[in-house]
mmCIF file of N, CA and C in Angstrom:
data_model
loop_
_atom_site.group_PDB
_atom_site.id
_atom_site.type_symbol
_atom_site.label_atom_id
_atom_site.label_comp_id
_atom_site.label_asym_id
_atom_site.label_seq_id
_atom_site.Cartn_x
_atom_site.Cartn_y
_atom_site.Cartn_z
ATOM 1 N N MET A 1 0.848 -1.177 0.000
ATOM 2 C CA MET A 1 0.000 0.000 0.000
ATOM 3 C C MET A 1 0.893 1.239 0.000
ATOM 4 N N ALA A 2 0.697 2.126 -0.966
ATOM 5 C CA ALA A 2 1.586 3.275 -1.143
ATOM 6 C C ALA A 2 1.555 4.228 0.045
ATOM 7 N N LEU A 3 0.371 4.499 0.580
ATOM 8 C CA LEU A 3 0.293 5.436 1.701
ATOM 9 C C LEU A 3 1.046 4.899 2.904
ATOM 10 N N ALA A 4 0.801 3.656 3.243
ATOM 11 C CA ALA A 4 1.512 3.070 4.378
ATOM 12 C C ALA A 4 3.004 3.022 4.093
ATOM 13 N N GLY A 5 3.380 2.707 2.839
ATOM 14 C CA GLY A 5 4.793 2.694 2.479
ATOM 15 C C GLY A 5 5.412 4.062 2.645
ATOM 16 N N GLY A 6 4.627 5.115 2.351
ATOM 17 C CA GLY A 6 5.131 6.473 2.535
ATOM 18 C C GLY A 6 5.402 6.766 3.997
ATOM 19 N N TRP A 7 4.456 6.393 4.866
ATOM 20 C CA TRP A 7 4.633 6.662 6.290
ATOM 21 C C TRP A 7 5.760 5.825 6.867
ATOM 22 N N LEU A 8 5.897 4.598 6.372
ATOM 23 C CA LEU A 8 6.895 3.698 6.929
ATOM 24 C C LEU A 8 8.197 3.740 6.147
ATOM 25 N N GLY A 9 8.238 4.498 5.069
ATOM 26 C CA GLY A 9 9.402 4.517 4.194
ATOM 27 C C GLY A 9 10.465 5.513 4.615
ATOM 28 N N GLY A 10 10.562 5.818 5.872
ATOM 29 C CA GLY A 10 11.599 6.721 6.351
ATOM 30 C C GLY A 10 11.151 8.169 6.345
ATOM 31 N N GLN A 11 12.109 9.032 6.639
ATOM 32 C CA GLN A 11 11.843 10.467 6.773
ATOM 33 C C GLN A 11 11.278 11.056 5.484
ATOM 34 N N HIS A 12 11.847 10.691 4.338
ATOM 35 C CA HIS A 12 11.378 11.262 3.078
ATOM 36 C C HIS A 12 9.960 10.809 2.753
ATOM 37 N N GLY A 13 9.666 9.531 2.993
ATOM 38 C CA GLY A 13 8.314 9.035 2.739
ATOM 39 C C GLY A 13 7.298 9.698 3.632
ATOM 40 N N ALA A 14 7.664 9.928 4.895
ATOM 41 C CA ALA A 14 6.750 10.590 5.830
ATOM 42 C C ALA A 14 6.509 12.034 5.400
ATOM 43 N N MET A 15 7.565 12.728 4.976
ATOM 44 C CA MET A 15 7.400 14.119 4.533
ATOM 45 C C MET A 15 6.486 14.187 3.321
ATOM 46 N N ARG A 16 6.680 13.308 2.365
ATOM 47 C CA ARG A 16 5.834 13.298 1.167
ATOM 48 C C ARG A 16 4.379 13.009 1.536
ATOM 49 N N SER A 17 4.158 12.136 2.509
ATOM 50 C CA SER A 17 2.795 11.832 2.952
ATOM 51 C C SER A 17 2.158 13.029 3.650
ATOM 52 N N VAL A 18 2.915 13.683 4.520
ATOM 53 C CA VAL A 18 2.387 14.863 5.227
ATOM 54 C C VAL A 18 2.062 15.963 4.227
ATOM 55 N N VAL A 19 2.950 16.208 3.282
ATOM 56 C CA VAL A 19 2.697 17.232 2.267
ATOM 57 C C VAL A 19 1.506 16.822 1.399
ATOM 58 N N GLY A 20 1.377 15.546 1.088
ATOM 59 C CA GLY A 20 0.234 15.075 0.312
ATOM 60 C C GLY A 20 -1.087 15.346 1.014
ATOM 61 N N VAL A 21 -1.129 15.063 2.302
ATOM 62 C CA VAL A 21 -2.347 15.336 3.090
ATOM 63 C C VAL A 21 -2.620 16.837 3.124
ATOM 64 N N TYR A 22 -1.578 17.645 3.322
ATOM 65 C CA TYR A 22 -1.741 19.113 3.341
ATOM 66 C C TYR A 22 -2.306 19.602 2.008
ATOM 67 N N CYS A 23 -1.769 19.090 0.904
ATOM 68 C CA CYS A 23 -2.238 19.515 -0.411
ATOM 69 C C CYS A 23 -3.705 19.154 -0.631
ATOM 70 N N VAL A 24 -4.065 17.901 -0.365
ATOM 71 C CA VAL A 24 -5.452 17.467 -0.572
ATOM 72 C C VAL A 24 -6.391 18.268 0.328
ATOM 73 N N ALA A 25 -6.040 18.394 1.603
ATOM 74 C CA ALA A 25 -6.910 19.115 2.545
ATOM 75 C C ALA A 25 -7.070 20.576 2.133
ATOM 76 N N THR A 26 -5.978 21.212 1.746
ATOM 77 C CA THR A 26 -6.053 22.621 1.359
ATOM 78 C C THR A 26 -6.873 22.790 0.087
ATOM 79 N N GLY A 27 -6.699 21.899 -0.885
ATOM 80 C CA GLY A 27 -7.492 21.975 -2.110
ATOM 81 C C GLY A 27 -8.981 21.827 -1.843
ATOM 82 N N VAL A 28 -9.336 20.875 -0.995
ATOM 83 C CA VAL A 28 -10.746 20.655 -0.655
ATOM 84 C C VAL A 28 -11.315 21.860 0.100
ATOM 85 N N VAL A 29 -10.552 22.397 1.050
ATOM 86 C CA VAL A 29 -11.020 23.553 1.827
ATOM 87 C C VAL A 29 -11.193 24.781 0.920
ATOM 88 N N MET A 30 -10.292 24.954 -0.055
ATOM 89 C CA MET A 30 -10.437 26.090 -0.979
ATOM 90 C C MET A 30 -11.754 26.015 -1.748
ATOM 91 N N VAL A 31 -12.093 24.828 -2.242
ATOM 92 C CA VAL A 31 -13.353 24.675 -2.979
ATOM 93 C C VAL A 31 -14.537 24.923 -2.050
ATOM 94 N N ALA A 32 -14.482 24.365 -0.843
ATOM 95 C CA ALA A 32 -15.567 24.573 0.125
ATOM 96 C C ALA A 32 -15.708 26.057 0.473
ATOM 97 N N TRP A 33 -14.580 26.739 0.665
ATOM 98 C CA TRP A 33 -14.584 28.173 0.974
ATOM 99 C C TRP A 33 -15.307 28.952 -0.118
ATOM 100 N N TRP A 34 -15.019 28.617 -1.383
ATOM 101 C CA TRP A 34 -15.649 29.344 -2.477
ATOM 102 C C TRP A 34 -17.122 29.004 -2.615
ATOM 103 N N ILE A 35 -17.502 27.788 -2.325
ATOM 104 C CA ILE A 35 -18.934 27.444 -2.359
ATOM 105 C C ILE A 35 -19.682 28.293 -1.337
ATOM 106 N N VAL A 36 -19.154 28.374 -0.129
ATOM 107 C CA VAL A 36 -19.780 29.186 0.918
ATOM 108 C C VAL A 36 -19.763 30.663 0.524
ATOM 109 N N SER A 37 -18.650 31.130 -0.006
ATOM 110 C CA SER A 37 -18.536 32.544 -0.392
ATOM 111 C C SER A 37 -19.496 32.910 -1.511
ATOM 112 N N ILE A 38 -19.621 32.039 -2.490
ATOM 113 C CA ILE A 38 -20.542 32.310 -3.605
ATOM 114 C C ILE A 38 -21.981 32.350 -3.105
ATOM 115 N N ARG A 39 -22.321 31.411 -2.242
ATOM 116 C CA ARG A 39 -23.676 31.419 -1.671
ATOM 117 C C ARG A 39 -23.920 32.673 -0.836
ATOM 118 N N GLY A 40 -22.855 33.234 -0.282
ATOM 119 C CA GLY A 40 -22.971 34.448 0.522
ATOM 120 C C GLY A 40 -22.910 35.727 -0.289
ATOM 121 N N GLY A 41 -22.812 35.618 -1.608
ATOM 122 C CA GLY A 41 -22.833 36.804 -2.457
ATOM 123 C C GLY A 41 -21.484 37.348 -2.872
ATOM 124 N N ALA A 42 -20.421 36.550 -2.767
ATOM 125 C CA ALA A 42 -19.076 37.033 -3.090
ATOM 126 C C ALA A 42 -18.926 37.455 -4.553
ATOM 127 N N LEU A 43 -19.768 36.935 -5.425
ATOM 128 C CA LEU A 43 -19.658 37.295 -6.836
ATOM 129 C C LEU A 43 -20.332 38.622 -7.154
ATOM 130 N N ARG A 44 -21.057 39.173 -6.198
ATOM 131 C CA ARG A 44 -21.783 40.435 -6.422
ATOM 132 C C ARG A 44 -21.156 41.575 -5.619
ATOM 133 N N ARG A 45 -19.838 41.645 -5.606
ATOM 134 C CA ARG A 45 -19.157 42.695 -4.842
ATOM 135 C C ARG A 45 -19.023 43.949 -5.688
ATOM 136 N N PRO A 46 -19.374 45.099 -5.139
ATOM 137 C CA PRO A 46 -19.307 46.334 -5.919
ATOM 138 C C PRO A 46 -17.871 46.806 -6.182
ATOM 139 N N ASP A 47 -16.910 46.326 -5.398
ATOM 140 C CA ASP A 47 -15.536 46.792 -5.558
ATOM 141 C C ASP A 47 -14.738 45.999 -6.595
ATOM 142 N N ARG A 48 -15.371 45.005 -7.243
ATOM 143 C CA ARG A 48 -14.688 44.204 -8.257
ATOM 144 C C ARG A 48 -15.617 43.967 -9.434
ATOM 145 N N SER A 49 -15.062 44.050 -10.635
ATOM 146 C CA SER A 49 -15.857 43.815 -11.832
ATOM 147 C C SER A 49 -16.108 42.310 -12.000
ATOM 148 N N PRO A 50 -17.188 41.949 -12.685
ATOM 149 C CA PRO A 50 -17.469 40.520 -12.906
ATOM 150 C C PRO A 50 -16.302 39.762 -13.572
ATOM 151 N N PRO A 51 -15.649 40.326 -14.604
ATOM 152 C CA PRO A 51 -14.520 39.583 -15.176
ATOM 153 C C PRO A 51 -13.372 39.397 -14.175
ATOM 154 N N GLU A 52 -13.134 40.405 -13.352
ATOM 155 C CA GLU A 52 -12.058 40.313 -12.367
ATOM 156 C C GLU A 52 -12.332 39.199 -11.354
ATOM 157 N N ILE A 53 -13.520 39.138 -10.825
ATOM 158 C CA ILE A 53 -13.834 38.118 -9.834
ATOM 159 C C ILE A 53 -13.905 36.739 -10.492
ATOM 160 N N ALA A 54 -14.381 36.667 -11.744
ATOM 161 C CA ALA A 54 -14.450 35.375 -12.449
ATOM 162 C C ALA A 54 -13.047 34.808 -12.674
ATOM 163 N N LEU A 55 -12.109 35.656 -13.073
ATOM 164 C CA LEU A 55 -10.743 35.186 -13.288
ATOM 165 C C LEU A 55 -10.071 34.828 -11.963
ATOM 166 N N HIS A 56 -10.357 35.575 -10.922
ATOM 167 C CA HIS A 56 -9.822 35.246 -9.602
ATOM 168 C C HIS A 56 -10.344 33.880 -9.151
ATOM 169 N N LEU A 57 -11.631 33.656 -9.331
ATOM 170 C CA LEU A 57 -12.236 32.374 -8.963
ATOM 171 C C LEU A 57 -11.628 31.241 -9.782
ATOM 172 N N ALA A 58 -11.435 31.464 -11.082
ATOM 173 C CA ALA A 58 -10.828 30.435 -11.932
ATOM 174 C C ALA A 58 -9.429 30.084 -11.436
ATOM 175 N N ALA A 59 -8.640 31.096 -11.089
ATOM 176 C CA ALA A 59 -7.285 30.838 -10.583
ATOM 177 C C ALA A 59 -7.320 30.058 -9.275
ATOM 178 N N GLU A 60 -8.250 30.397 -8.404
ATOM 179 C CA GLU A 60 -8.378 29.683 -7.131
ATOM 180 C C GLU A 60 -8.768 28.221 -7.357
ATOM 181 N N LEU A 61 -9.686 27.984 -8.283
ATOM 182 C CA LEU A 61 -10.124 26.613 -8.546
ATOM 183 C C LEU A 61 -9.039 25.785 -9.227
ATOM 184 N N VAL A 62 -8.259 26.404 -10.106
ATOM 185 C CA VAL A 62 -7.123 25.694 -10.709
ATOM 186 C C VAL A 62 -6.105 25.346 -9.626
ATOM 187 N N THR A 63 -5.840 26.283 -8.720
ATOM 188 C CA THR A 63 -4.930 26.022 -7.608
ATOM 189 C C THR A 63 -5.441 24.850 -6.771
ATOM 190 N N ALA A 64 -6.722 24.872 -6.440
ATOM 191 C CA ALA A 64 -7.310 23.793 -5.638
ATOM 192 C C ALA A 64 -7.204 22.450 -6.362
ATOM 193 N N ALA A 65 -7.455 22.436 -7.659
ATOM 194 C CA ALA A 65 -7.375 21.192 -8.426
ATOM 195 C C ALA A 65 -5.944 20.660 -8.469
ATOM 196 N N LEU A 66 -4.975 21.556 -8.674
ATOM 197 C CA LEU A 66 -3.572 21.129 -8.674
ATOM 198 C C LEU A 66 -3.169 20.576 -7.315
ATOM 199 N N LEU A 67 -3.611 21.235 -6.255
ATOM 200 C CA LEU A 67 -3.284 20.750 -4.913
ATOM 201 C C LEU A 67 -3.883 19.379 -4.646
ATOM 202 N N ALA A 68 -5.161 19.213 -4.956
ATOM 203 C CA ALA A 68 -5.821 17.935 -4.694
ATOM 204 C C ALA A 68 -5.201 16.819 -5.536
ATOM 205 N N ALA A 69 -4.977 17.083 -6.817
ATOM 206 C CA ALA A 69 -4.389 16.059 -7.689
ATOM 207 C C ALA A 69 -2.951 15.758 -7.274
ATOM 208 N N GLY A 70 -2.177 16.808 -7.015
ATOM 209 C CA GLY A 70 -0.781 16.610 -6.626
ATOM 210 C C GLY A 70 -0.654 15.896 -5.295
ATOM 211 N N GLY A 71 -1.509 16.245 -4.344
ATOM 212 C CA GLY A 71 -1.497 15.564 -3.060
ATOM 213 C C GLY A 71 -1.882 14.103 -3.204
ATOM 214 N N GLY A 72 -2.875 13.847 -4.027
ATOM 215 C CA GLY A 72 -3.267 12.469 -4.283
ATOM 216 C C GLY A 72 -2.140 11.660 -4.905
ATOM 217 N N LEU A 73 -1.435 12.268 -5.845
ATOM 218 C CA LEU A 73 -0.292 11.581 -6.463
ATOM 219 C C LEU A 73 0.800 11.287 -5.432
ATOM 220 N N LEU A 74 1.071 12.257 -4.558
ATOM 221 C CA LEU A 74 2.077 12.022 -3.517
ATOM 222 C C LEU A 74 1.664 10.863 -2.616
ATOM 223 N N LEU A 75 0.408 10.850 -2.216
ATOM 224 C CA LEU A 75 -0.077 9.796 -1.323
ATOM 225 C C LEU A 75 -0.071 8.422 -2.001
ATOM 226 N N ALA A 76 -0.167 8.421 -3.324
ATOM 227 C CA ALA A 76 -0.138 7.165 -4.077
ATOM 228 C C ALA A 76 1.283 6.760 -4.451
ATOM 229 N N GLY A 77 2.272 7.537 -4.002
ATOM 230 C CA GLY A 77 3.662 7.205 -4.294
ATOM 231 C C GLY A 77 4.173 7.771 -5.601
ATOM 232 N N GLY A 78 3.429 8.704 -6.186
ATOM 233 C CA GLY A 78 3.817 9.296 -7.466
ATOM 234 C C GLY A 78 4.824 10.421 -7.318
ATOM 235 N N THR A 79 5.070 11.085 -8.424
ATOM 236 C CA THR A 79 6.050 12.167 -8.452
ATOM 237 C C THR A 79 5.480 13.448 -7.837
ATOM 238 N N ALA A 80 6.371 14.377 -7.569
ATOM 239 C CA ALA A 80 6.013 15.592 -6.840
ATOM 240 C C ALA A 80 5.687 16.778 -7.742
ATOM 241 N N GLY A 81 5.811 16.656 -9.043
ATOM 242 C CA GLY A 81 5.661 17.800 -9.937
ATOM 243 C C GLY A 81 4.336 18.536 -9.827
ATOM 244 N N VAL A 82 3.234 17.806 -9.844
ATOM 245 C CA VAL A 82 1.914 18.450 -9.786
ATOM 246 C C VAL A 82 1.713 19.101 -8.421
ATOM 247 N N ALA A 83 2.150 18.432 -7.363
ATOM 248 C CA ALA A 83 2.033 19.015 -6.017
ATOM 249 C C ALA A 83 2.854 20.290 -5.914
ATOM 250 N N LEU A 84 4.054 20.300 -6.487
ATOM 251 C CA LEU A 84 4.879 21.517 -6.454
ATOM 252 C C LEU A 84 4.237 22.649 -7.245
ATOM 253 N N ALA A 85 3.600 22.323 -8.365
ATOM 254 C CA ALA A 85 2.887 23.354 -9.132
ATOM 255 C C ALA A 85 1.740 23.930 -8.303
ATOM 256 N N GLY A 86 0.978 23.054 -7.653
ATOM 257 C CA GLY A 86 -0.127 23.514 -6.803
ATOM 258 C C GLY A 86 0.363 24.333 -5.626
ATOM 259 N N LEU A 87 1.449 23.891 -4.997
ATOM 260 C CA LEU A 87 1.997 24.639 -3.856
ATOM 261 C C LEU A 87 2.547 25.992 -4.300
ATOM 262 N N GLY A 88 3.119 26.042 -5.482
ATOM 263 C CA GLY A 88 3.597 27.328 -6.005
ATOM 264 C C GLY A 88 2.449 28.287 -6.250
ATOM 265 N N ALA A 89 1.355 27.772 -6.823
ATOM 266 C CA ALA A 89 0.173 28.614 -7.034
ATOM 267 C C ALA A 89 -0.404 29.062 -5.696
ATOM 268 N N LEU A 90 -0.411 28.160 -4.724
ATOM 269 C CA LEU A 90 -0.910 28.512 -3.394
ATOM 270 C C LEU A 90 -0.021 29.560 -2.736
ATOM 271 N N LEU A 91 1.285 29.432 -2.910
ATOM 272 C CA LEU A 91 2.216 30.415 -2.350
ATOM 273 C C LEU A 91 1.898 31.808 -2.889
ATOM 274 N N TYR A 92 1.674 31.913 -4.193
ATOM 275 C CA TYR A 92 1.292 33.193 -4.781
ATOM 276 C C TYR A 92 -0.003 33.709 -4.147
ATOM 277 N N THR A 93 -0.978 32.838 -4.020
ATOM 278 C CA THR A 93 -2.283 33.220 -3.475
ATOM 279 C C THR A 93 -2.174 33.740 -2.050
ATOM 280 N N VAL A 94 -1.407 33.037 -1.209
ATOM 281 C CA VAL A 94 -1.340 33.451 0.198
ATOM 282 C C VAL A 94 -0.486 34.695 0.397
ATOM 283 N N ILE A 95 0.302 35.061 -0.613
ATOM 284 C CA ILE A 95 1.033 36.328 -0.556
ATOM 285 C C ILE A 95 0.148 37.466 -1.070
ATOM 286 N N ALA A 96 -0.590 37.227 -2.158
ATOM 287 C CA ALA A 96 -1.387 38.288 -2.789
ATOM 288 C C ALA A 96 -2.709 38.570 -2.081
ATOM 289 N N SER A 97 -3.339 37.555 -1.535
ATOM 290 C CA SER A 97 -4.691 37.707 -0.989
ATOM 291 C C SER A 97 -4.813 38.575 0.254
ATOM 292 N N PRO A 98 -3.856 38.608 1.152
ATOM 293 C CA PRO A 98 -4.043 39.414 2.364
ATOM 294 C C PRO A 98 -4.201 40.917 2.112
ATOM 295 N N GLY A 99 -3.777 41.395 0.968
ATOM 296 C CA GLY A 99 -3.885 42.830 0.686
ATOM 297 C C GLY A 99 -5.303 43.352 0.807
ATOM 298 N N TYR A 100 -6.245 42.581 0.300
ATOM 299 C CA TYR A 100 -7.656 42.970 0.378
ATOM 300 C C TYR A 100 -8.083 43.135 1.834
ATOM 301 N N PHE A 101 -7.664 42.192 2.681
ATOM 302 C CA PHE A 101 -8.073 42.215 4.089
ATOM 303 C C PHE A 101 -7.288 43.259 4.888
ATOM 304 N N LEU A 102 -6.047 43.496 4.507
ATOM 305 C CA LEU A 102 -5.276 44.569 5.153
ATOM 306 C C LEU A 102 -5.937 45.921 4.906
ATOM 307 N N ALA A 103 -6.387 46.145 3.669
ATOM 308 C CA ALA A 103 -7.047 47.412 3.330
ATOM 309 C C ALA A 103 -8.323 47.610 4.136
ATOM 310 N N ARG A 104 -8.976 46.511 4.495
ATOM 311 C CA ARG A 104 -10.220 46.587 5.282
ATOM 312 C C ARG A 104 -9.959 46.465 6.776
ATOM 313 N N ARG A 105 -8.702 46.392 7.167
ATOM 314 C CA ARG A 105 -8.285 46.263 8.567
ATOM 315 C C ARG A 105 -8.890 45.026 9.252
ATOM 316 N N GLU A 106 -8.943 43.928 8.507
ATOM 317 C CA GLU A 106 -9.448 42.664 9.042
ATOM 318 C C GLU A 106 -8.242 41.796 9.401
ATOM 319 N N ARG A 107 -8.003 41.627 10.685
ATOM 320 C CA ARG A 107 -6.803 40.930 11.154
ATOM 321 C C ARG A 107 -6.864 39.411 11.017
ATOM 322 N N ALA A 108 -7.995 38.814 11.326
ATOM 323 C CA ALA A 108 -8.080 37.348 11.340
ATOM 324 C C ALA A 108 -7.683 36.717 10.000
ATOM 325 N N PRO A 109 -8.221 37.196 8.861
ATOM 326 C CA PRO A 109 -7.798 36.598 7.592
ATOM 327 C C PRO A 109 -6.308 36.810 7.303
ATOM 328 N N VAL A 110 -5.784 37.956 7.715
ATOM 329 C CA VAL A 110 -4.359 38.228 7.488
ATOM 330 C C VAL A 110 -3.511 37.231 8.280
ATOM 331 N N ILE A 111 -3.900 36.955 9.502
ATOM 332 C CA ILE A 111 -3.186 35.970 10.325
ATOM 333 C C ILE A 111 -3.304 34.582 9.691
ATOM 334 N N MET A 112 -4.497 34.242 9.207
ATOM 335 C CA MET A 112 -4.689 32.953 8.553
ATOM 336 C C MET A 112 -3.760 32.805 7.350
ATOM 337 N N PHE A 113 -3.667 33.860 6.531
ATOM 338 C CA PHE A 113 -2.794 33.797 5.361
ATOM 339 C C PHE A 113 -1.319 33.727 5.761
ATOM 340 N N ALA A 114 -0.946 34.368 6.856
ATOM 341 C CA ALA A 114 0.436 34.271 7.334
ATOM 342 C C ALA A 114 0.771 32.842 7.751
ATOM 343 N N VAL A 115 -0.163 32.195 8.428
ATOM 344 C CA VAL A 115 0.038 30.796 8.833
ATOM 345 C C VAL A 115 0.130 29.907 7.591
ATOM 346 N N LEU A 116 -0.768 30.134 6.630
ATOM 347 C CA LEU A 116 -0.729 29.356 5.392
ATOM 348 C C LEU A 116 0.566 29.593 4.616
ATOM 349 N N LEU A 117 1.072 30.818 4.661
ATOM 350 C CA LEU A 117 2.346 31.120 4.010
ATOM 351 C C LEU A 117 3.461 30.286 4.624
ATOM 352 N N ALA A 118 3.514 30.242 5.939
ATOM 353 C CA ALA A 118 4.549 29.463 6.630
ATOM 354 C C ALA A 118 4.400 27.969 6.328
ATOM 355 N N LEU A 119 3.179 27.463 6.393
ATOM 356 C CA LEU A 119 2.944 26.038 6.115
ATOM 357 C C LEU A 119 3.290 25.682 4.672
ATOM 358 N N THR A 120 2.904 26.547 3.750
ATOM 359 C CA THR A 120 3.144 26.277 2.334
ATOM 360 C C THR A 120 4.636 26.324 2.009
ATOM 361 N N ALA A 121 5.333 27.315 2.543
ATOM 362 C CA ALA A 121 6.782 27.395 2.322
ATOM 363 C C ALA A 121 7.478 26.174 2.919
ATOM 364 N N THR A 122 7.028 25.736 4.083
ATOM 365 C CA THR A 122 7.593 24.543 4.711
ATOM 366 C C THR A 122 7.315 23.305 3.859
ATOM 367 N N ALA A 123 6.105 23.200 3.326
ATOM 368 C CA ALA A 123 5.749 22.058 2.472
ATOM 369 C C ALA A 123 6.609 22.031 1.212
ATOM 370 N N ILE A 124 6.803 23.193 0.596
ATOM 371 C CA ILE A 124 7.638 23.256 -0.614
ATOM 372 C C ILE A 124 9.072 22.836 -0.276
ATOM 373 N N GLY A 125 9.610 23.409 0.799
ATOM 374 C CA GLY A 125 10.969 23.056 1.204
ATOM 375 C C GLY A 125 11.103 21.583 1.528
ATOM 376 N N GLY A 126 10.132 21.047 2.257
ATOM 377 C CA GLY A 126 10.172 19.635 2.614
ATOM 378 C C GLY A 126 10.084 18.733 1.402
ATOM 379 N N LEU A 127 9.241 19.119 0.460
ATOM 380 C CA LEU A 127 9.088 18.311 -0.749
ATOM 381 C C LEU A 127 10.343 18.377 -1.612
ATOM 382 N N LEU A 128 10.909 19.557 -1.740
ATOM 383 C CA LEU A 128 12.144 19.687 -2.513
ATOM 384 C C LEU A 128 13.283 18.885 -1.887
ATOM 385 N N ALA A 129 13.299 18.813 -0.566
ATOM 386 C CA ALA A 129 14.342 18.061 0.139
ATOM 387 C C ALA A 129 14.223 16.558 -0.112
ATOM 388 N N THR A 130 13.045 16.093 -0.505
ATOM 389 C CA THR A 130 12.855 14.659 -0.737
ATOM 390 C C THR A 130 13.066 14.267 -2.185
ATOM 391 N N ARG A 131 13.299 15.233 -3.053
ATOM 392 C CA ARG A 131 13.464 14.907 -4.465
ATOM 393 C C ARG A 131 14.702 14.038 -4.663
ATOM 394 N N ARG A 132 14.538 13.046 -5.489
ATOM 395 C CA ARG A 132 15.656 12.151 -5.791
ATOM 396 C C ARG A 132 16.580 12.821 -6.801
ATOM 397 N N PRO A 133 17.872 12.791 -6.544
ATOM 398 C CA PRO A 133 18.785 13.415 -7.520
ATOM 399 C C PRO A 133 18.770 12.650 -8.840
ATOM 400 N N ARG A 134 18.854 13.395 -9.895
ATOM 401 C CA ARG A 134 18.950 12.758 -11.224
ATOM 402 C C ARG A 134 20.413 12.460 -11.503
ATOM 403 N N GLY A 135 20.658 11.855 -12.597
ATOM 404 C CA GLY A 135 22.016 11.501 -12.983
ATOM 405 C C GLY A 135 22.892 12.731 -13.150
ATOM 406 N N PRO A 136 24.115 12.541 -13.587
ATOM 407 C CA PRO A 136 25.029 13.684 -13.781
ATOM 408 C C PRO A 136 24.458 14.682 -14.759
ATOM 409 N N PRO A 137 24.799 15.964 -14.578
ATOM 410 C CA PRO A 137 24.245 17.017 -15.457
ATOM 411 C C PRO A 137 24.699 16.893 -16.895
#
């Protein structure tokens, strides 16, 4: 079983499993967040044009899909490429998104994004540390 092999496969296998769970969980939570936000009227904000919010939503959903797929691949013992792409997109998101909340002086979301920034950077570093070296250059 790939998941058990990851947990029992030493430090690198455990790191890949932890990052895989983080990716899947974050991807699922992002989709759930947007479902709740859309139901709450997030698409009808006067401070953003419909094309702007539609493209933002598309980017968020692509990020969530990359995270979920990449995390699933990690948990199945696959390669890290898709997970790294998703984590990179998430890194951009958690850096860019707090600006909206800073402008509104909302502290809780800013703190949440700071925590996600730290977790995401740690996940990227941990995943990169587990990459197998390729042959000579």
